[in-house]
Amino acid sequence: MEGDRQKTRYEQPALWDEAKGEALRESHQGTEPPAAPRTTESPAETRFLMEVVVGRDNMEKALKRVMANRGSPGADGMRVHELPGHLDRDWDEIKEQLLSGTYHPSPVRRVEIPKPNGGKRPLGIPTAQDRLIQQAIAQVLNPIFETGFSDASYGFRPGRSAHQATARAQGYIEEGYAWVVDMDIEKFFDNVNHDALMARVARKVADKRVLKTIRAFLNSGVMEGGLVSPTDIGTPQGGPLSPLLSNIYLDDLDRELEKRGHRFVRYADDCNIYVKSERAGLRVMESLSRFLEKKLKLKVSAEKSAVTRPFRVSFLGFSFTSGKNPKRRISPKAIDRLKKRVRELTRRTRGISLEQMVAELNRYLRGWRGYFGFCQTPSVLRDLDSWIRRRLRSFIWKQMKRGRRRFAELTAQGVSKDLAAQTAGSPHGPWRLSRSPALHYAFKTAYFNALGLVSLEHG
């Protein structure tokens, strides 16, 4: 049997050439793709997928992606820039293990990152080698499963984005579905049932070596504090395979929602269903909770889930205004997170120059606006711009320290001597004076524009 596998058309040379060039990136631009048919074809054509996984082109593409993503080292301490040299030495052995179905991943390294709500989110960081293998498998499996996924599923899929998901939700509200079942699955990634997940992967994958390798990744264990703990359930967030596996697992939920004719939007484990009345929403919440518990061994969080009006909840960082023509607005929590970060970057006690502060701010603001600029409430962005400039005026005033220097700087910026003297001698603190006429005149919007400060309203 092994000899037959070596002769398939998928077999590639065992040579390893260090990949060069930029990583391929999934596009999140453009229009929403048309709905694909929900296929249920036989997996017979996938009996030799591992040969495709270890194929030279696929592995080179995977290496480019892993190196471009960088990331922290796993349990073995190897960094991604060490991968090419490691593969030059050991690829033949790694490839043979994959082709024979005997590959054993290392335990993932457990880390915790802050969540927006103040809690901690556990991440499992695979070794650089395991990230490479996961990425190679994901690249092969993605097109196999992609055509069967729901048109209402947007998370971690090529050509789809959180913006498209938000716009679709907005469309349902405009159609009169003015109640939302905001369903939160309790610790989804920690509670995925391995047997149920593998059964769903096996619906379209016949190559037992691929199935065995995925199962090995699920059972590889977690290293924390130097100790390795087994993993009997769950799929750690942090590996290249996790997003695809989460979509495969929750596809049954999508199918059930479609079968019932519901209007819904799902982004990973964040699922909102739009209905026309509170009574209908409560009925949907109850029946779907039973479905998830019985079919997928998952539990809906009673504390974090609700049947409510869309303008009262946050979906992917956005909310909606009330009324017949809802507009996308930035959720209050997202604004609070922005302000918290800006306060950290503009602390008046920081011993850096104004130019350095603006440069650090810009790196954060560009990314923030790239996402939240999708809102339809520009007045909010305008107010945030004004607030950020006030923070910077306060910093400038604090840096001047003494009255003489403050007076000199204000008059140099064109402020009258009387107003400059009055302001420089004021007993009030920097934050209150940042709203004063003198500081507004001396440090106008044009002043900060000249420094290159990013505008949230204008980009």
Phi, psi and omega in degrees: 000318179298321178296322178297320181296323182293343183260002182291163182290350181275346187296138180238162177299151181278357181293149176238120174253135180298127182288144178232161176099182185275153177287145174286139181238142177288137179278138174243021181257170172088185184278162180291130181292155179294156180297134179266150177295144179279099187277150176225038185292161178292143179277014185303328182283000183249025182288338184239040182292329183298328176296325177290319180302312184274000178302149187301312182298317181294319181291323178295319178296319179295319180296318178301316182293315182296319180291324178291324180284342180056246180092163182283157177291155178273205186296334182272354177082358182287133177265158188296331181291346177273351184301311183304315179295320178299318181289326175303322182278319195242003186300320182303318180290318180297316181298317180297320178296320180293317182291332180266356179075025183245016182289132181240108179292159175276159174299150177277151178270122183277127172228162178236134178243150182296140173263155180304331183275005178099349178277195179235140177250122179284135175239144175250114184263110177289164173296161180301320179296316180293325175298321179297313181295316177300316180298318180297318178293317181299320181297327180279321183282328184308307180294335179292317183270335188304318184293341182263352182287157182292147176292343181266005178261127187238344187283132173058040179234142182298137178077008182233153186212167175295328177297317178295320178297317180296318180295324178293318177300318178299321179298320178296320179295319178297331180281356177106005177272080194267011173236145182235136170267098182271097191259121179251118178277124186291117177044057186306305187295337179277345190242011177296127179280122186297317182296317179295320179295312182296326176298323180286324175294320183292345176300330183237358182237118181262343182290110184293336178292320177295315179298318181295322180291319177297316178300321179297321176296318180296326185260012188291343179091170182234130177260123180216124182064029180083356180251143180257127177249143179290157177236105181266336175223164176092156174231113187299135173287138178130339179265154181298337181278336187303316180301315180295316181297324178294321178292322177297317183293319184272002178297329177296324176296315178301315181298320179295318179294320178294317180300325179276354178078024182280152170268117183212162175223129178236133173232102187058236181265012178261108186234127176240132178245132185253127183228175186262351181210158178296321180299316178297321180297318179296323178294317179295316180301315182295315183289322179289327176299318178294318180299312182296320182290320183280316188273319187244004179059036180242155182238136176276131180285115180294328183287324186260352180260155182198155168252114188205185176279144184301330182286354180263355182235164177253135176230111180059035177089355180244161170224190183223149174286160179277171179105180184286334180243076185294141176248149176288130176228159180283133182294148178305323180296322179294322178293319178299320179294320177300311183296322178299316180292319179295321177300320178296318184285337185247024177304134185290344181269001180290132182270056178232166179283163177298321180297319177296319181297317180296320179298318179292319177301315184300321180299321179285315186294325180298313179295320181296314181290328178302331178264305188278352173296351178287354180292164180245025179235077184298336180298328178294317178295322179297316179295322178293320175303314181297319180295319179295318178297324177296320176301319182288323176298320178298319178297314180302314182297319179295321182294331180291329173068298190256155183298320181296315180294321179296316178300314182296318181292319180296314179294327177295334179269007174099005178283140180299153183298319181298313181292322179296317180294318179298317183287317181296330180266006182292141178279353184287157182281171183302320184294318179292318182288343179296345177261002184288154179302324183295313181290327177294322180288317183291322185237071182289176175302321180299328179298314181285328174299321180295332176282350180089015181299128180292135175264129177289330181283320187252353177084000000 
